[in-house]
Short mmCIF file of C-alpha atoms and ligand atoms in Angstrom, two decimals:
data_model
loop_
_atom_site.label_atom_id
_atom_site.label_comp_id
_atom_site.label_asym_id
_atom_site.label_seq_id
_atom_site.Cartn_x
_atom_site.Cartn_y
_atom_site.Cartn_z
CA MET Y 810 7.51 22.42 -9.88
CA VAL Y 811 4.35 20.43 -10.48
CA TYR Y 812 5.42 16.81 -10.45
CA LEU Y 813 2.44 14.56 -11.02
CA LYS Y 814 -0.21 16.82 -12.55
CA GLY Y 815 -2.65 14.84 -14.69
CA LYS Y 816 -0.84 11.56 -14.07
CA ASP Y 817 -2.39 8.22 -13.19
CA ILE Y 818 -1.00 6.37 -10.17
CA LEU Y 819 -0.91 2.77 -11.34
CA ASP Y 820 2.29 1.05 -10.36
CA GLY Y 821 5.09 1.39 -7.80
CA ALA Y 822 7.57 1.27 -10.66
CA GLN Y 823 6.33 4.49 -12.25
CA PHE Y 824 7.99 6.88 -9.80
CA THR Y 825 11.36 8.55 -9.76
CA ARG Y 826 13.00 9.07 -6.38
CA GLU Y 827 12.40 12.79 -6.81
CA GLU Y 828 8.67 12.21 -7.24
CA ILE Y 829 8.58 9.94 -4.20
CA GLU Y 830 10.34 12.57 -2.10
CA HIS Y 831 7.91 15.19 -3.37
CA ILE Y 832 4.93 13.09 -2.24
CA MET Y 833 6.54 12.60 1.20
CA THR Y 834 7.14 16.33 1.58
CA VAL Y 835 3.58 17.20 0.60
CA ALA Y 836 2.24 14.55 2.99
CA ASP Y 837 4.31 16.11 5.80
CA ARG Y 838 2.80 19.49 4.99
CA PHE Y 839 -0.75 18.13 5.11
CA ARG Y 840 0.00 16.36 8.38
CA GLN Y 841 1.03 19.71 9.85
CA ASP Y 842 -1.95 21.55 8.36
CA LEU Y 843 -4.35 19.07 9.92
CA GLU Y 844 -2.79 19.61 13.33
CA ASP Y 845 -4.07 23.21 13.23
CA LYS Y 846 -7.45 22.70 11.57
CA PRO Y 847 -9.71 19.77 10.68
CA GLY Y 848 -9.81 20.44 6.95
CA LEU Y 849 -8.58 22.48 4.00
CA ASP Y 850 -10.32 23.86 0.92
CA LEU Y 851 -7.76 22.99 -1.75
CA MET Y 852 -10.12 20.61 -3.55
CA LYS Y 853 -13.35 22.52 -2.95
CA GLY Y 854 -15.86 21.84 -5.72
CA TYR Y 855 -14.04 18.73 -6.98
CA LEU Y 856 -15.41 15.19 -6.93
CA LEU Y 857 -13.54 11.96 -6.26
CA ALA Y 858 -15.15 8.70 -7.40
CA ALA Y 859 -14.23 5.77 -5.15
CA LEU Y 860 -14.96 2.62 -7.17
CA PHE Y 861 -14.36 -0.46 -5.06
CA PHE Y 862 -15.16 -3.68 -6.89
CA GLU Y 863 -13.37 -5.60 -4.11
CA PRO Y 864 -13.67 -5.37 -0.31
CA SER Y 865 -11.75 -2.63 1.47
CA THR Y 866 -11.80 -0.79 4.77
CA ARG Y 867 -8.67 1.36 4.95
CA THR Y 868 -7.97 2.11 1.31
CA ARG Y 869 -11.50 3.25 0.50
CA LEU Y 870 -12.14 5.12 3.73
CA SER Y 871 -8.77 6.85 3.70
CA PHE Y 872 -9.23 7.97 0.09
CA GLU Y 873 -12.62 9.33 1.08
CA THR Y 874 -11.21 10.93 4.24
CA ALA Y 875 -8.36 12.46 2.24
CA MET Y 876 -10.76 14.02 -0.30
CA HIS Y 877 -13.07 15.34 2.42
CA ARG Y 878 -10.15 16.77 4.42
CA LEU Y 879 -9.06 18.58 1.25
CA GLY Y 880 -12.52 20.14 1.02
CA GLY Y 881 -13.72 18.00 -1.91
CA ASN Y 882 -16.62 15.59 -2.23
CA VAL Y 883 -16.91 11.87 -2.87
CA ILE Y 884 -19.19 9.54 -4.84
CA GLY Y 885 -18.77 5.83 -5.38
CA PHE Y 886 -19.64 2.27 -4.53
CA SER Y 887 -18.06 -0.27 -2.22
CA SER Y 888 -18.86 -3.56 -3.94
CA ALA Y 889 -19.24 -4.90 -7.44
CA GLU Y 890 -22.65 -6.27 -6.41
CA SER Y 891 -24.05 -2.81 -5.79
CA SER Y 892 -22.89 -1.52 -9.18
CA SER Y 893 -23.96 -2.44 -12.72
CA THR Y 894 -21.00 -4.83 -12.85
CA SER Y 895 -23.48 -7.30 -11.37
CA LYS Y 896 -25.64 -6.83 -14.50
CA GLY Y 897 -22.70 -7.61 -16.76
CA GLU Y 898 -21.38 -4.12 -17.47
CA THR Y 899 -17.72 -4.05 -18.48
CA LEU Y 900 -15.12 -2.15 -16.48
CA VAL Y 901 -14.48 0.14 -19.43
CA ASP Y 902 -18.16 1.15 -19.71
CA THR Y 903 -18.36 1.80 -15.96
CA ILE Y 904 -15.25 3.98 -16.13
CA ARG Y 905 -16.50 5.89 -19.19
CA THR Y 906 -19.66 6.63 -17.22
CA VAL Y 907 -17.97 7.72 -14.00
CA ASP Y 908 -15.54 9.84 -16.01
CA ARG Y 909 -18.55 12.03 -16.92
CA TYR Y 910 -19.23 12.67 -13.21
CA ALA Y 911 -15.96 12.85 -11.34
CA ASP Y 912 -12.65 14.72 -11.56
CA ILE Y 913 -10.51 11.94 -10.16
CA ILE Y 914 -11.03 8.18 -9.76
CA ALA Y 915 -9.72 5.87 -7.03
CA MET Y 916 -10.44 2.23 -7.72
CA ARG Y 917 -9.87 -1.33 -6.54
CA HIS Y 918 -10.62 -4.34 -8.71
CA PRO Y 919 -9.81 -8.08 -8.57
CA GLN Y 920 -8.17 -8.18 -12.01
CA ILE Y 921 -4.45 -7.54 -12.51
CA GLY Y 922 -4.08 -4.65 -14.97
CA SER Y 923 -7.61 -3.29 -14.37
CA ALA Y 924 -6.46 0.14 -13.20
CA LYS Y 925 -4.33 0.49 -16.30
CA GLU Y 926 -7.29 -0.52 -18.44
CA ALA Y 927 -9.42 2.10 -16.70
CA ALA Y 928 -6.76 4.78 -17.09
CA ALA Y 929 -6.64 4.13 -20.82
CA VAL Y 930 -10.26 5.30 -21.24
CA ALA Y 931 -10.60 7.87 -18.44
CA ASN Y 932 -9.81 11.56 -18.79
CA ALA Y 933 -9.73 11.85 -15.01
CA PRO Y 934 -6.56 10.64 -13.26
CA VAL Y 935 -6.94 7.06 -12.01
CA LEU Y 936 -5.42 6.04 -8.67
CA ASN Y 937 -4.94 2.30 -8.30
CA GLY Y 938 -6.10 1.13 -4.88
CA GLY Y 939 -5.20 -2.48 -5.68
CA ASP Y 940 -5.58 -4.52 -8.88
CA GLY Y 941 -5.86 -8.17 -7.86
CA ALA Y 942 -2.47 -9.63 -6.98
CA GLY Y 943 -0.84 -6.89 -9.06
CA GLN Y 944 0.02 -3.50 -7.60
CA HIS Y 945 -1.01 -1.20 -4.76
CA PRO Y 946 1.15 1.91 -5.19
CA THR Y 947 -0.64 4.25 -2.77
CA GLN Y 948 -0.16 1.69 0.01
CA ALA Y 949 3.52 1.32 -0.90
CA LEU Y 950 4.00 5.08 -0.61
CA LEU Y 951 2.33 5.22 2.79
CA ASP Y 952 4.46 2.29 3.88
CA LEU Y 953 7.62 4.13 2.85
CA TYR Y 954 6.34 7.26 4.61
CA THR Y 955 5.83 5.17 7.74
CA VAL Y 956 9.38 3.79 7.65
CA ARG Y 957 10.62 7.36 7.31
CA GLN Y 958 8.42 8.57 10.18
CA GLU Y 959 9.28 5.70 12.49
CA ARG Y 960 13.02 5.39 11.74
CA GLY Y 961 13.88 8.88 10.51
CA LYS Y 962 15.23 7.54 7.19
CA VAL Y 963 14.94 4.76 4.63
CA ASP Y 964 18.50 4.61 3.32
CA GLY Y 965 20.53 2.07 5.26
CA MET Y 966 17.51 0.20 6.64
CA THR Y 967 17.15 -3.57 6.55
CA ILE Y 968 13.52 -4.30 5.82
CA VAL Y 969 12.05 -7.76 6.36
CA LEU Y 970 9.06 -8.56 4.15
CA CYS Y 971 7.18 -11.57 5.48
CA GLY Y 972 4.18 -13.63 4.42
CA ASP Y 973 2.45 -13.95 1.07
CA LEU Y 974 5.02 -12.37 -1.21
CA LYS Y 975 3.63 -14.17 -4.25
CA ASN Y 976 0.14 -12.68 -4.11
CA GLY Y 977 0.61 -9.59 -1.96
CA ARG Y 978 0.17 -6.45 -4.05
CA THR Y 979 1.44 -4.17 -1.29
CA VAL Y 980 4.86 -5.84 -1.38
CA HIS Y 981 4.87 -6.00 -5.18
CA ALA Y 982 4.48 -2.22 -5.24
CA GLY Y 983 6.69 -1.72 -2.19
CA VAL Y 984 9.82 -3.28 -3.65
CA GLU Y 985 9.59 -0.97 -6.68
CA ILE Y 986 9.70 1.98 -4.30
CA TYR Y 987 12.46 0.58 -2.04
CA LYS Y 988 14.71 0.04 -5.04
CA HIS Y 989 15.32 3.81 -5.11
CA TYR Y 990 16.82 3.66 -1.61
CA HIS Y 991 20.00 2.12 -0.27
CA CYS Y 992 18.24 -0.45 1.81
CA LYS Y 993 18.43 -4.20 2.13
CA LEU Y 994 15.41 -6.45 1.77
CA ILE Y 995 15.03 -9.80 3.48
CA MET Y 996 12.13 -11.75 2.00
CA VAL Y 997 10.58 -14.36 4.26
CA ALA Y 998 8.00 -16.71 2.73
CA PRO Y 999 7.17 -20.38 2.46
CA GLU Y 1000 8.37 -21.95 -0.80
CA GLN Y 1001 4.88 -21.74 -2.36
CA LEU Y 1002 4.48 -18.02 -1.60
CA LYS Y 1003 7.88 -16.62 -2.52
CA MET Y 1004 8.29 -13.31 -4.31
CA PRO Y 1005 8.22 -14.08 -8.07
CA SER Y 1006 11.80 -14.81 -9.14
CA GLU Y 1007 11.72 -12.34 -12.05
CA ILE Y 1008 10.97 -9.53 -9.57
CA VAL Y 1009 13.85 -10.59 -7.29
CA ALA Y 1010 16.21 -10.78 -10.26
CA ARG Y 1011 15.19 -7.32 -11.45
CA LEU Y 1012 15.69 -5.80 -8.00
CA ARG Y 1013 19.15 -7.33 -7.75
CA SER Y 1014 20.09 -6.08 -11.19
CA HIS Y 1015 19.03 -2.64 -9.98
CA GLY Y 1016 21.65 -2.96 -7.22
CA LEU Y 1017 19.31 -3.73 -4.32
CA GLN Y 1018 20.53 -6.28 -1.78
CA VAL Y 1019 17.92 -9.04 -1.51
CA GLU Y 1020 18.11 -12.06 0.76
CA GLU Y 1021 15.51 -14.85 0.69
CA THR Y 1022 14.74 -17.24 3.53
CA ALA Y 1023 11.89 -19.23 5.03
CA ASN Y 1024 13.07 -18.52 8.58
CA LEU Y 1025 11.39 -15.52 10.22
CA GLU Y 1026 13.40 -15.63 13.47
CA GLU Y 1027 16.68 -15.46 11.56
CA ALA Y 1028 15.43 -12.49 9.54
CA LEU Y 1029 14.03 -10.71 12.61
CA ALA Y 1030 17.46 -10.66 14.21
CA LYS Y 1031 18.86 -8.75 11.22
CA GLY Y 1032 15.96 -6.38 10.55
CA ASP Y 1033 15.27 -2.73 11.39
CA VAL Y 1034 11.72 -2.98 10.09
CA LEU Y 1035 9.41 -5.99 9.87
CA TYR Y 1036 6.58 -5.76 7.33
CA MET Y 1037 4.13 -8.59 7.98
CA THR Y 1038 1.48 -9.49 5.41
CA ARG Y 1039 -1.66 -11.58 5.34
CA ILE Y 1040 -1.80 -14.84 3.41
CA GLN Y 1041 -4.09 -13.71 0.55
CA LYS Y 1042 -6.92 -16.23 0.89
CA GLU Y 1043 -8.90 -14.79 -2.03
CA ARG Y 1044 -6.05 -15.54 -4.48
CA PHE Y 1045 -5.93 -19.30 -3.75
CA ALA Y 1046 -7.54 -21.65 -6.28
CA ASP Y 1047 -7.35 -24.52 -3.77
CA PRO Y 1048 -8.86 -23.81 -0.30
CA ALA Y 1049 -6.89 -26.74 1.17
CA GLU Y 1050 -3.64 -25.08 0.11
CA TYR Y 1051 -4.71 -21.90 1.93
CA GLU Y 1052 -5.51 -23.94 5.06
CA ARG Y 1053 -2.03 -25.49 4.90
CA LEU Y 1054 -0.27 -22.14 4.56
CA LYS Y 1055 -2.36 -19.73 6.61
CA GLY Y 1056 -0.40 -20.25 9.83
CA SER Y 1057 3.03 -20.09 8.19
CA TYR Y 1058 4.25 -17.10 10.20
CA ILE Y 1059 2.80 -15.77 13.43
CA LEU Y 1060 4.63 -12.95 15.17
CA THR Y 1061 4.24 -13.01 18.95
CA ARG Y 1062 5.31 -10.55 21.62
CA GLU Y 1063 7.61 -13.19 23.05
CA MET Y 1064 9.46 -13.44 19.70
CA VAL Y 1065 9.88 -9.69 19.41
CA GLU Y 1066 11.13 -9.32 22.98
CA ARG Y 1067 13.50 -12.27 22.68
CA ILE Y 1068 14.95 -11.57 19.24
CA LYS Y 1069 14.68 -7.86 18.33
CA PRO Y 1070 12.83 -5.77 20.90
CA ASP Y 1071 13.20 -2.49 19.01
CA ILE Y 1072 12.27 -3.63 15.49
CA THR Y 1073 9.62 -1.45 13.86
CA ILE Y 1074 6.59 -3.61 13.20
CA MET Y 1075 4.37 -2.76 10.24
CA HIS Y 1076 1.43 -4.43 8.48
CA PRO Y 1077 -0.84 -3.05 5.73
CA LEU Y 1078 -3.78 -4.67 7.56
CA PRO Y 1079 -6.20 -6.41 7.71
CA ARG Y 1080 -4.49 -8.80 10.08
CA VAL Y 1081 -5.87 -12.30 10.41
CA ASN Y 1082 -3.51 -14.22 12.68
CA GLU Y 1083 -0.04 -13.05 11.57
CA ILE Y 1084 0.51 -10.78 14.58
CA THR Y 1085 -0.85 -11.74 17.98
CA THR Y 1086 -2.75 -8.94 19.70
CA ASP Y 1087 -0.29 -8.80 22.61
CA VAL Y 1088 2.17 -7.16 20.18
CA ASP Y 1089 -0.16 -4.16 19.72
CA SER Y 1090 0.82 -2.38 22.92
CA LEU Y 1091 4.55 -2.40 22.12
CA SER Y 1092 5.71 1.15 21.35
CA ASN Y 1093 7.35 -0.08 18.14
CA ALA Y 1094 4.13 -1.69 16.83
CA ALA Y 1095 3.51 0.91 14.13
CA TYR Y 1096 0.60 -0.56 12.16
CA PHE Y 1097 -2.13 1.74 13.44
CA ARG Y 1098 0.08 4.81 13.01
CA GLN Y 1099 0.68 3.43 9.49
CA VAL Y 1100 -3.11 3.49 8.93
CA GLY Y 1101 -3.20 7.19 9.86
CA ASN Y 1102 -0.37 7.97 7.45
CA GLY Y 1103 -2.56 6.68 4.62
CA VAL Y 1104 -4.68 9.83 4.84
CA PHE Y 1105 -1.73 12.25 4.44
CA ILE Y 1106 -0.25 10.27 1.56
CA ARG Y 1107 -3.57 10.05 -0.27
CA MET Y 1108 -4.16 13.78 0.29
CA ALA Y 1109 -0.74 14.39 -1.24
CA LEU Y 1110 -1.50 12.15 -4.22
CA ILE Y 1111 -4.92 13.68 -4.90
CA ALA Y 1112 -3.60 17.25 -4.65
CA SER Y 1113 -0.57 16.41 -6.81
CA VAL Y 1114 -2.33 14.69 -9.69
CA MET Y 1115 -4.95 17.45 -9.69
CA GLY Y 1116 -2.14 19.95 -10.12
CA LYS Y 1117 -2.87 21.76 -6.86
CA ILE Y 1118 0.53 21.35 -5.32
C1 LIG U 953 -3.95 -4.80 1.59
C2 LIG U 953 -4.62 -5.03 0.28
O1 LIG U 953 -5.84 -4.87 0.15
O2 LIG U 953 -3.89 -5.37 -0.63
N1 LIG U 953 -4.62 -4.00 2.49
C3 LIG U 953 -4.66 -2.64 2.35
O3 LIG U 953 -4.90 -2.11 1.29
N2 LIG U 953 -4.42 -1.91 3.44
C4 LIG U 953 -3.40 -6.02 2.20
C5 LIG U 953 -4.28 -7.22 2.36
O4 LIG U 953 -5.43 -7.23 1.96
O5 LIG U 953 -3.78 -8.19 2.91
#
């Protein structure tokens, strides 16, 4: 069965559990394939456009890596300044142009809803690599894949989401994916950066257990997985407010060892100061393995929407 052929990947809420499981299975297969050989030829002759109007390291490079590993090629730009956006071109005109060149589009843009806007005019499938403080579905899928890899399952897990839950698009997409699983979410944020209440209400009405607190230590003690996030500086209108909140939660090795030594520690990265570097050498610090998983998941998404798998 071809699950996602021709579809856009815009929002964590668009998937059924069956589709999510399909992506995980395909990612597993690609992981195994790449153990035997450096690349495949499934996407030979196809072009991915990577349009990054906002800074990125992992999302852009892992999309590019994924396409190359599948045997395809990549075009694109990595800043709005180096594209005609800087001359005043609209997003829609840029997309209509790129649609004439490429078979599939991965994009990141500062505006909420931009990927949806692009998908409305593109014939090529559009993969949302982050639309402002909106959604980041490919990251959410690789996060779920990482929980599954690290813990062997998702059902039954207590997952602590900590940091900027108001502006963080990875957690906005993530909760839409977790709602298909029997897990419990503990949301840890300062009052000003809480997960929007309408999202929490919707998750609860879907049957998901959600607890909210400002106390990280308390949440750590109950968690199987800790998902730390960066305070999203670029989304603050008032720089003084960012300065006040940027040190809200800092995970140290001492805290992990004292409270929950075996908790799986994840982070979408980039990290600023939320996890001290002495945590990195713990065997349960999973964030760089998480980075690697991004390639398999994006390979799975590209191959699926292109109808190759
Ligand atoms: C995240 C993003 O850009 O939303 N990073 C990522 O894609 N790996 C998280 C962040 O920027 O804090």
